[in-house]
Amino acid sequence: MVSIILNSYSPLKSQRHSDMACIADIRRFTDAEVEIIIIDNNQTHTFRDDYGVLAPYTLIENKDNKNVYESYNQGAGLAKGDKLMFIQNDVFVHERCIDKLAIYLDDWDVAYPQQLELTREQIKHLYEVPDGRMADFGWRDAGLLAITREAFDKTGGWDERFNNLLGEAAFYSRIDAAGLTWTDRTNAIVTHIKAGTNLSKNEELYAKEIAHDSELLKEYK
């Protein structure tokens, strides 16, 4: 089974809408058996599933406002699957993306999807690549990160001291230090509205978090 862990921080109504749209896409475009775990760190706007179209899912409402990496570790602790996928709420999966990443995890410890913007020829190429085979290009970005449970345990989990996107770079270092195999040359496609998860943070706070995380990241150099 695949366990999908979504960090939800939604002081803006648009971010709560993104939560629901992200999960709806997973439900629509995934054939594999999945459990969805939503770690909710700001209940300013209610998570709504009036007609049950997003169910089943587990909704954890934290009273203390955890950061994204604390949330990911919390979700991993609750997950029942032997394959974990950490997704941000500004990521929207394309047809069978989750299924394809799960197949790559049969041979790799970690797998990353392809992100639009891609050229027409690149997208055509990806649709021609058989599931589990290598594409001609790829890059690491943790908007959606797929990892086996065994591999995740070897990394020691996400570094909870980080506040922002540099925590992803720290996790890449943990993946490499653990000697894990990874591939970004997959045929799984997502749309990622980059930095959409940080829209509620003002420029001063965002800059302060980046400065803090930059200092922490030096430990991994």
Coordinates of N, CA, C and O in Angstrom, one line a residue, residues 1-144:
M1 N 0.8 -1.2 0.0 CA 0.0 0.0 0.0 C 0.9 1.3 0.0 O 2.0 1.2 0.6
V2 N 0.4 2.3 -0.6 CA 1.1 3.6 -0.7 C 0.4 4.5 0.4 O -0.8 4.7 0.4
S3 N 1.2 5.1 1.2 CA 0.8 6.1 2.2 C 1.2 7.5 1.7 O 2.4 7.8 1.5
I4 N 0.2 8.4 1.4 CA 0.4 9.7 0.9 C 0.2 10.7 2.1 O -0.8 10.7 2.7
I5 N 1.2 11.5 2.3 CA 1.2 12.4 3.5 C 1.2 13.8 3.0 O 2.2 14.3 2.3
L6 N 0.2 14.6 3.3 CA 0.0 15.9 2.9 C 0.1 16.9 4.1 O -0.6 16.7 5.1
N7 N 1.1 17.8 4.0 CA 1.2 18.9 5.0 C 0.2 20.0 4.6 O 0.3 20.5 3.5
S8 N -0.7 20.3 5.6 CA -1.7 21.4 5.3 C -1.4 22.5 6.2 O -1.5 22.4 7.4
Y9 N -1.1 23.7 5.6 CA -1.0 24.9 6.4 C -1.8 25.9 5.6 O -1.5 26.4 4.5
S10 N -3.0 26.3 6.2 CA -4.0 27.0 5.3 C -4.6 28.2 6.0 O -5.8 28.3 6.2
P11 N -3.8 29.2 6.3 CA -4.4 30.5 6.8 C -5.1 31.2 5.7 O -6.0 32.1 6.0
L12 N -4.8 30.9 4.4 CA -5.5 31.5 3.3 C -6.5 30.5 2.8 O -6.2 29.3 2.7
K13 N -7.7 31.0 2.4 CA -8.7 30.1 1.8 C -8.2 29.4 0.6 O -8.6 28.3 0.3
S14 N -7.4 30.1 -0.2 CA -6.9 29.5 -1.5 C -6.0 28.3 -1.2 O -6.0 27.3 -1.9
Q15 N -5.3 28.3 0.0 CA -4.5 27.2 0.3 C -5.3 26.0 0.7 O -5.0 24.8 0.4
R16 N -6.4 26.2 1.4 CA -7.4 25.2 1.8 C -8.0 24.6 0.5 O -8.2 23.4 0.4
H17 N -8.3 25.4 -0.4 CA -8.8 24.9 -1.7 C -7.8 24.0 -2.4 O -8.1 23.0 -3.0
S18 N -6.5 24.4 -2.3 CA -5.5 23.6 -2.9 C -5.4 22.2 -2.2 O -5.1 21.2 -2.9
D19 N -5.5 22.2 -0.9 CA -5.6 20.9 -0.2 C -6.6 20.0 -0.9 O -6.3 18.8 -1.2
M20 N -7.8 20.5 -1.0 CA -8.9 19.6 -1.5 C -8.7 19.3 -3.0 O -9.0 18.1 -3.4
A21 N -8.2 20.2 -3.7 CA -7.9 19.9 -5.2 C -6.8 18.9 -5.3 O -6.9 18.0 -6.2
C22 N -5.8 19.0 -4.5 CA -4.6 18.1 -4.5 C -5.1 16.7 -4.3 O -4.8 15.7 -5.0
I23 N -5.9 16.5 -3.3 CA -6.4 15.2 -2.9 C -7.4 14.7 -4.0 O -7.4 13.5 -4.3
A24 N -8.3 15.5 -4.5 CA -9.2 15.1 -5.5 C -8.5 14.6 -6.8 O -8.9 13.6 -7.4
D25 N -7.4 15.2 -7.1 CA -6.6 14.8 -8.3 C -6.0 13.4 -8.0 O -6.0 12.5 -8.9
I26 N -5.5 13.2 -6.8 CA -5.0 11.8 -6.4 C -6.1 10.8 -6.5 O -5.9 9.7 -7.1
R27 N -7.3 11.1 -6.0 CA -8.4 10.1 -6.1 C -8.8 9.9 -7.5 O -9.1 8.7 -7.9
R28 N -8.8 10.9 -8.3 CA -9.2 10.7 -9.7 C -8.2 10.0 -10.6 O -8.6 9.2 -11.4
F29 N -6.9 10.2 -10.4 CA -5.9 9.7 -11.3 C -5.1 8.5 -10.8 O -4.0 8.2 -11.3
T30 N -5.5 7.9 -9.7 CA -4.7 6.8 -9.0 C -5.5 5.5 -9.0 O -6.7 5.5 -8.6
D31 N -4.9 4.5 -9.4 CA -5.5 3.1 -9.4 C -5.1 2.3 -8.2 O -5.8 1.5 -7.7
A32 N -3.9 2.6 -7.7 CA -3.3 1.8 -6.6 C -4.1 2.1 -5.3 O -4.8 3.1 -5.1
E33 N -4.0 1.1 -4.4 CA -4.5 1.3 -3.0 C -3.7 2.3 -2.3 O -2.5 2.1 -2.1
V34 N -4.3 3.4 -1.8 CA -3.6 4.4 -1.1 C -4.3 4.8 0.2 O -5.5 4.6 0.3
E35 N -3.5 5.2 1.2 CA -4.1 5.9 2.3 C -3.6 7.3 2.3 O -2.5 7.5 1.9
I36 N -4.5 8.2 2.6 CA -4.1 9.6 2.6 C -4.2 10.2 4.0 O -5.2 10.0 4.7
I37 N -3.1 10.8 4.4 CA -2.9 11.3 5.8 C -2.7 12.8 5.6 O -1.7 13.3 5.0
I38 N -3.6 13.6 6.2 CA -3.6 15.1 6.1 C -3.2 15.6 7.5 O -3.9 15.4 8.5
I39 N -2.0 16.3 7.5 CA -1.6 16.9 8.8 C -1.9 18.3 8.7 O -1.3 19.1 8.0
D40 N -2.9 18.7 9.5 CA -3.5 20.1 9.4 C -2.9 20.9 10.5 O -3.2 20.7 11.7
N41 N -2.2 22.0 10.2 CA -1.5 22.8 11.2 C -2.1 24.2 11.3 O -1.6 25.0 12.0
N42 N -3.2 24.5 10.6 CA -3.9 25.8 10.8 C -5.3 25.6 10.3 O -5.6 25.5 9.1
Q43 N -6.2 25.6 11.3 CA -7.6 25.4 11.0 C -8.4 26.7 10.8 O -9.6 26.8 11.1
T44 N -7.7 27.7 10.2 CA -8.4 29.0 9.9 C -9.6 28.7 9.0 O -10.7 29.3 9.2
H45 N -9.4 27.9 8.0 CA -10.5 27.5 7.1 C -10.7 26.0 7.2 O -9.7 25.2 7.1
T46 N -11.9 25.6 7.3 CA -12.3 24.2 7.5 C -12.0 23.3 6.3 O -12.3 23.7 5.1
F47 N -11.4 22.1 6.5 CA -11.3 21.2 5.4 C -12.7 20.6 5.2 O -13.3 20.0 6.1
R48 N -13.2 20.7 4.0 CA -14.5 20.3 3.7 C -14.6 19.2 2.6 O -13.9 19.2 1.6
D49 N -15.3 18.2 2.9 CA -15.6 17.1 2.0 C -17.1 16.7 2.1 O -17.5 15.6 2.5
D50 N -17.9 17.7 1.7 CA -19.4 17.6 1.9 C -20.0 16.4 1.4 O -21.0 15.8 1.9
Y51 N -19.5 15.8 0.2 CA -20.1 14.7 -0.4 C -19.3 13.4 -0.3 O -19.6 12.4 -1.0
G52 N -18.2 13.5 0.4 CA -17.4 12.3 0.7 C -16.6 11.8 -0.5 O -16.2 10.7 -0.6
V53 N -16.3 12.7 -1.5 CA -15.6 12.3 -2.7 C -14.1 12.2 -2.5 O -13.4 11.5 -3.3
L54 N -13.6 12.7 -1.4 CA -12.2 12.7 -1.1 C -11.9 11.5 -0.2 O -10.7 11.1 0.0
A55 N -12.9 11.0 0.5 CA -12.7 9.9 1.5 C -12.3 8.6 0.8 O -12.6 8.4 -0.4
P56 N -11.6 7.7 1.6 CA -11.3 7.8 3.0 C -9.9 8.6 3.1 O -9.1 8.5 2.3
Y57 N -9.8 9.2 4.3 CA -8.5 9.9 4.6 C -8.5 10.1 6.1 O -9.5 10.0 6.8
T58 N -7.3 10.3 6.6 CA -7.1 10.6 8.0 C -6.7 12.0 8.2 O -5.7 12.5 7.6
L59 N -7.5 12.8 8.9 CA -7.2 14.2 9.2 C -6.7 14.4 10.6 O -7.5 14.1 11.5
I60 N -5.5 14.8 10.7 CA -4.9 15.1 12.0 C -4.8 16.6 12.2 O -4.2 17.3 11.4
E61 N -5.5 17.1 13.2 CA -5.6 18.6 13.5 C -4.7 18.9 14.6 O -5.0 18.6 15.8
N62 N -3.5 19.4 14.3 CA -2.6 19.8 15.4 C -2.9 21.1 16.1 O -3.2 22.1 15.5
K63 N -2.9 21.0 17.4 CA -3.2 22.2 18.2 C -2.0 23.2 18.1 O -2.1 24.4 18.1
D64 N -0.8 22.6 18.1 CA 0.4 23.4 18.0 C 0.8 23.4 16.5 O 0.6 22.4 15.8
N65 N 1.3 24.6 16.0 CA 1.5 24.7 14.6 C 2.9 24.2 14.1 O 3.9 24.9 14.3
K66 N 2.9 23.0 13.7 CA 4.1 22.3 13.3 C 4.6 22.8 11.9 O 3.7 23.3 11.1
N67 N 5.9 22.8 11.6 CA 6.4 23.1 10.3 C 6.2 21.9 9.4 O 5.8 20.8 9.8
V68 N 6.5 22.1 8.1 CA 6.2 21.1 7.1 C 7.0 19.8 7.4 O 6.4 18.7 7.3
Y69 N 8.2 19.9 7.9 CA 9.0 18.7 8.1 C 8.6 17.9 9.4 O 8.7 16.7 9.5
E70 N 8.2 18.7 10.4 CA 7.6 18.0 11.6 C 6.3 17.3 11.2 O 6.1 16.1 11.6
S71 N 5.5 17.9 10.3 CA 4.3 17.3 9.8 C 4.6 16.0 9.0 O 3.9 15.0 9.2
Y72 N 5.6 16.1 8.2 CA 6.0 14.9 7.4 C 6.4 13.7 8.3 O 5.9 12.6 8.1
N73 N 7.2 14.0 9.3 CA 7.6 12.9 10.2 C 6.4 12.4 11.0 O 6.3 11.2 11.3
Q74 N 5.5 13.3 11.4 CA 4.3 12.9 12.1 C 3.5 11.9 11.3 O 3.0 10.9 11.7
G75 N 3.3 12.3 10.0 CA 2.5 11.5 9.1 C 3.2 10.2 8.8 O 2.5 9.1 8.8
A76 N 4.5 10.2 8.7 CA 5.2 8.9 8.5 C 5.0 8.0 9.6 O 5.0 6.7 9.5
G77 N 5.0 8.5 10.8 CA 4.8 7.7 12.0 C 3.4 7.0 12.1 O 3.3 6.0 12.7
L78 N 2.4 7.6 11.4 CA 1.1 7.1 11.4 C 0.8 6.2 10.2 O -0.1 5.4 10.2
A79 N 1.7 6.3 9.2 CA 1.5 5.6 7.9 C 1.6 4.1 8.0 O 2.4 3.6 8.8
K80 N 0.7 3.4 7.3 CA 0.7 1.9 7.3 C 1.4 1.3 6.1 O 1.6 0.1 6.0
G81 N 1.6 2.1 5.0 CA 2.2 1.6 3.8 C 3.6 1.3 3.8 O 4.4 1.9 4.6
D82 N 4.1 0.5 2.9 CA 5.5 0.2 2.8 C 6.2 1.2 1.8 O 7.4 1.1 1.5
K83 N 5.3 2.0 1.1 CA 5.8 3.1 0.3 C 5.2 4.4 0.7 O 4.0 4.5 0.9
L84 N 6.1 5.4 0.9 CA 5.6 6.7 1.4 C 5.7 7.7 0.3 O 6.7 7.7 -0.4
M85 N 4.8 8.6 0.3 CA 4.9 9.7 -0.7 C 4.5 11.0 0.1 O 3.4 11.1 0.6
F86 N 5.4 12.0 0.1 CA 5.2 13.3 0.8 C 4.9 14.3 -0.3 O 5.6 14.5 -1.3
I87 N 3.7 14.9 -0.2 CA 3.3 15.9 -1.2 C 2.9 17.2 -0.6 O 2.3 17.3 0.5
Q88 N 3.2 18.3 -1.3 CA 2.8 19.6 -0.9 C 1.5 20.0 -1.5 O 1.2 19.4 -2.6
N89 N 0.7 20.8 -0.9 CA -0.6 21.1 -1.4 C -0.7 21.9 -2.6 O -1.8 22.2 -3.2
D90 N 0.5 22.4 -3.2 CA 0.5 23.1 -4.4 C 1.0 22.2 -5.6 O 1.4 22.7 -6.6
V91 N 0.9 20.9 -5.4 CA 1.3 19.9 -6.4 C 0.0 19.1 -6.8 O -0.8 18.7 -6.0
F92 N -0.1 19.0 -8.1 CA -1.3 18.3 -8.7 C -0.8 17.2 -9.6 O 0.0 17.5 -10.6
V93 N -1.2 16.0 -9.4 CA -0.7 14.9 -10.1 C -1.5 14.7 -11.4 O -2.6 15.0 -11.5
H94 N -0.7 14.1 -12.4 CA -1.3 13.8 -13.7 C -1.7 12.3 -13.7 O -1.5 11.6 -12.7
E95 N -2.2 11.8 -14.8 CA -2.8 10.4 -14.9 C -1.7 9.4 -14.4 O -0.6 9.4 -14.9
R96 N -2.1 8.6 -13.4 CA -1.4 7.5 -12.9 C 0.0 7.9 -12.4 O 0.9 7.0 -12.2
C97 N 0.2 9.1 -12.0 CA 1.5 9.5 -11.4 C 1.8 8.7 -10.2 O 3.0 8.2 -10.1
I98 N 0.9 8.5 -9.3 CA 1.2 7.8 -8.0 C 1.5 6.4 -8.4 O 2.5 5.8 -7.8
D99 N 0.7 5.8 -9.3 CA 1.0 4.4 -9.6 C 2.4 4.2 -10.2 O 3.1 3.2 -9.9
K100 N 2.7 5.1 -11.1 CA 4.0 5.0 -11.8 C 5.2 5.2 -10.8 O 6.2 4.4 -10.8
L101 N 5.1 6.1 -9.8 CA 6.1 6.3 -8.8 C 6.3 5.0 -8.0 O 7.4 4.6 -7.6
A102 N 5.1 4.4 -7.7 CA 5.1 3.2 -6.8 C 5.9 2.1 -7.5 O 6.6 1.3 -6.9
I103 N 5.8 2.0 -8.9 CA 6.5 1.0 -9.6 C 8.0 1.3 -9.6 O 8.8 0.3 -9.4
Y104 N 8.4 2.5 -9.7 CA 9.8 2.9 -9.6 C 10.4 2.4 -8.2 O 11.6 2.1 -8.1
L105 N 9.6 2.5 -7.2 CA 10.0 2.2 -5.9 C 10.3 0.7 -5.7 O 10.8 0.2 -4.7
D106 N 9.8 -0.1 -6.7 CA 10.2 -1.5 -6.7 C 11.7 -1.8 -6.9 O 12.2 -2.8 -6.5
D107 N 12.3 -0.8 -7.6 CA 13.7 -1.0 -7.9 C 14.6 0.1 -7.4 O 15.8 -0.1 -7.3
W108 N 14.0 1.2 -6.9 CA 14.8 2.3 -6.3 C 14.3 2.6 -4.9 O 13.1 2.4 -4.6
D109 N 15.2 3.2 -4.1 CA 14.8 3.6 -2.8 C 13.9 4.9 -2.8 O 13.0 5.0 -2.0
V110 N 14.2 5.8 -3.7 CA 13.6 7.1 -3.8 C 13.3 7.4 -5.3 O 14.1 7.1 -6.1
A111 N 12.1 8.0 -5.5 CA 11.8 8.4 -6.9 C 11.1 9.8 -6.9 O 10.3 10.1 -6.0
Y112 N 11.4 10.6 -7.9 CA 10.8 11.9 -8.0 C 10.1 12.0 -9.4 O 10.5 11.4 -10.4
P113 N 9.0 12.7 -9.4 CA 8.3 12.9 -10.7 C 8.9 14.0 -11.5 O 9.8 14.7 -11.1
Q114 N 8.4 14.1 -12.8 CA 8.7 15.2 -13.6 C 7.8 16.3 -13.4 O 6.6 16.1 -13.2
Q115 N 8.3 17.5 -13.5 CA 7.4 18.7 -13.2 C 7.2 19.5 -14.5 O 8.2 19.8 -15.2
L116 N 6.0 19.9 -14.8 CA 5.8 20.9 -15.8 C 6.4 22.2 -15.3 O 6.4 22.5 -14.1
E117 N 7.1 23.0 -16.0 CA 6.9 23.2 -17.5 C 7.9 22.3 -18.3 O 9.1 22.4 -18.1
L118 N 7.3 21.6 -19.2 CA 8.0 20.8 -20.1 C 7.6 21.1 -21.5 O 6.5 21.6 -21.8
T119 N 8.5 20.8 -22.5 CA 8.1 21.1 -23.9 C 7.2 20.0 -24.3 O 7.1 18.9 -23.7
R120 N 6.5 20.2 -25.4 CA 5.6 19.2 -26.0 C 6.4 17.9 -26.3 O 5.9 16.8 -26.1
E121 N 7.6 18.1 -26.8 CA 8.4 16.9 -27.2 C 8.8 16.1 -25.9 O 8.8 14.9 -25.9
Q122 N 9.1 16.8 -24.8 CA 9.5 16.2 -23.6 C 8.3 15.4 -23.0 O 8.4 14.2 -22.6
I123 N 7.1 16.0 -23.0 CA 5.9 15.3 -22.6 C 5.6 14.1 -23.4 O 5.3 13.0 -22.9
K124 N 5.7 14.2 -24.7 CA 5.5 13.1 -25.6 C 6.4 12.0 -25.3 O 6.0 10.8 -25.2
H125 N 7.7 12.3 -25.0 CA 8.7 11.3 -24.7 C 8.3 10.6 -23.4 O 8.3 9.3 -23.3
L126 N 7.8 11.3 -22.4 CA 7.5 10.7 -21.1 C 6.3 9.7 -21.2 O 6.3 8.7 -20.6
Y127 N 5.4 10.1 -22.1 CA 4.2 9.2 -22.3 C 4.6 7.9 -23.1 O 3.9 6.9 -23.1
E128 N 5.7 8.0 -23.7 CA 6.2 6.8 -24.5 C 7.1 5.9 -23.7 O 7.4 4.8 -24.1
V129 N 7.6 6.4 -22.5 CA 8.5 5.6 -21.6 C 7.6 4.6 -20.9 O 6.7 5.0 -20.2
P130 N 7.9 3.3 -20.9 CA 7.2 2.3 -20.2 C 7.3 2.5 -18.7 O 8.3 3.0 -18.2
D131 N 6.3 2.1 -17.9 CA 6.4 2.3 -16.5 C 7.6 1.6 -15.9 O 7.9 0.4 -16.2
G132 N 8.3 2.3 -15.0 CA 9.5 1.7 -14.4 C 10.8 1.9 -15.2 O 11.9 1.7 -14.6
R133 N 10.7 2.3 -16.4 CA 11.9 2.5 -17.3 C 12.4 4.0 -17.1 O 11.7 4.8 -16.6
M134 N 13.6 4.2 -17.5 CA 14.3 5.5 -17.3 C 13.9 6.5 -18.4 O 13.9 6.1 -19.6
A135 N 13.6 7.7 -18.1 CA 13.4 8.8 -19.0 C 14.7 9.4 -19.3 O 15.7 9.0 -18.7
D136 N 14.7 10.3 -20.3 CA 16.0 10.9 -20.7 C 16.4 12.1 -19.9 O 17.6 12.6 -20.1
F137 N 15.6 12.5 -19.0 CA 15.9 13.7 -18.2 C 15.2 13.6 -16.9 O 14.3 12.9 -16.7
G138 N 15.6 14.5 -15.9 CA 14.9 14.6 -14.7 C 15.7 15.5 -13.7 O 16.8 15.8 -13.9
W139 N 15.0 15.9 -12.6 CA 15.7 16.7 -11.6 C 15.0 16.4 -10.2 O 13.8 16.1 -10.2
R140 N 15.7 16.7 -9.2 CA 15.1 16.4 -7.8 C 14.4 17.7 -7.3 O 14.9 18.8 -7.3
D141 N 13.2 17.5 -6.9 CA 12.4 18.5 -6.2 C 11.4 17.8 -5.4 O 10.7 16.8 -5.8
A142 N 11.3 18.2 -4.1 CA 10.5 17.4 -3.2 C 9.0 18.0 -3.1 O 8.4 17.8 -2.0
G143 N 8.5 18.6 -4.1 CA 7.1 18.9 -4.1 C 6.3 17.6 -4.0 O 5.3 17.6 -3.3
L144 N 6.8 16.6 -4.6 CA 6.3 15.2 -4.4 C 7.5 14.3 -4.3 O 8.3 14.2 -5.3

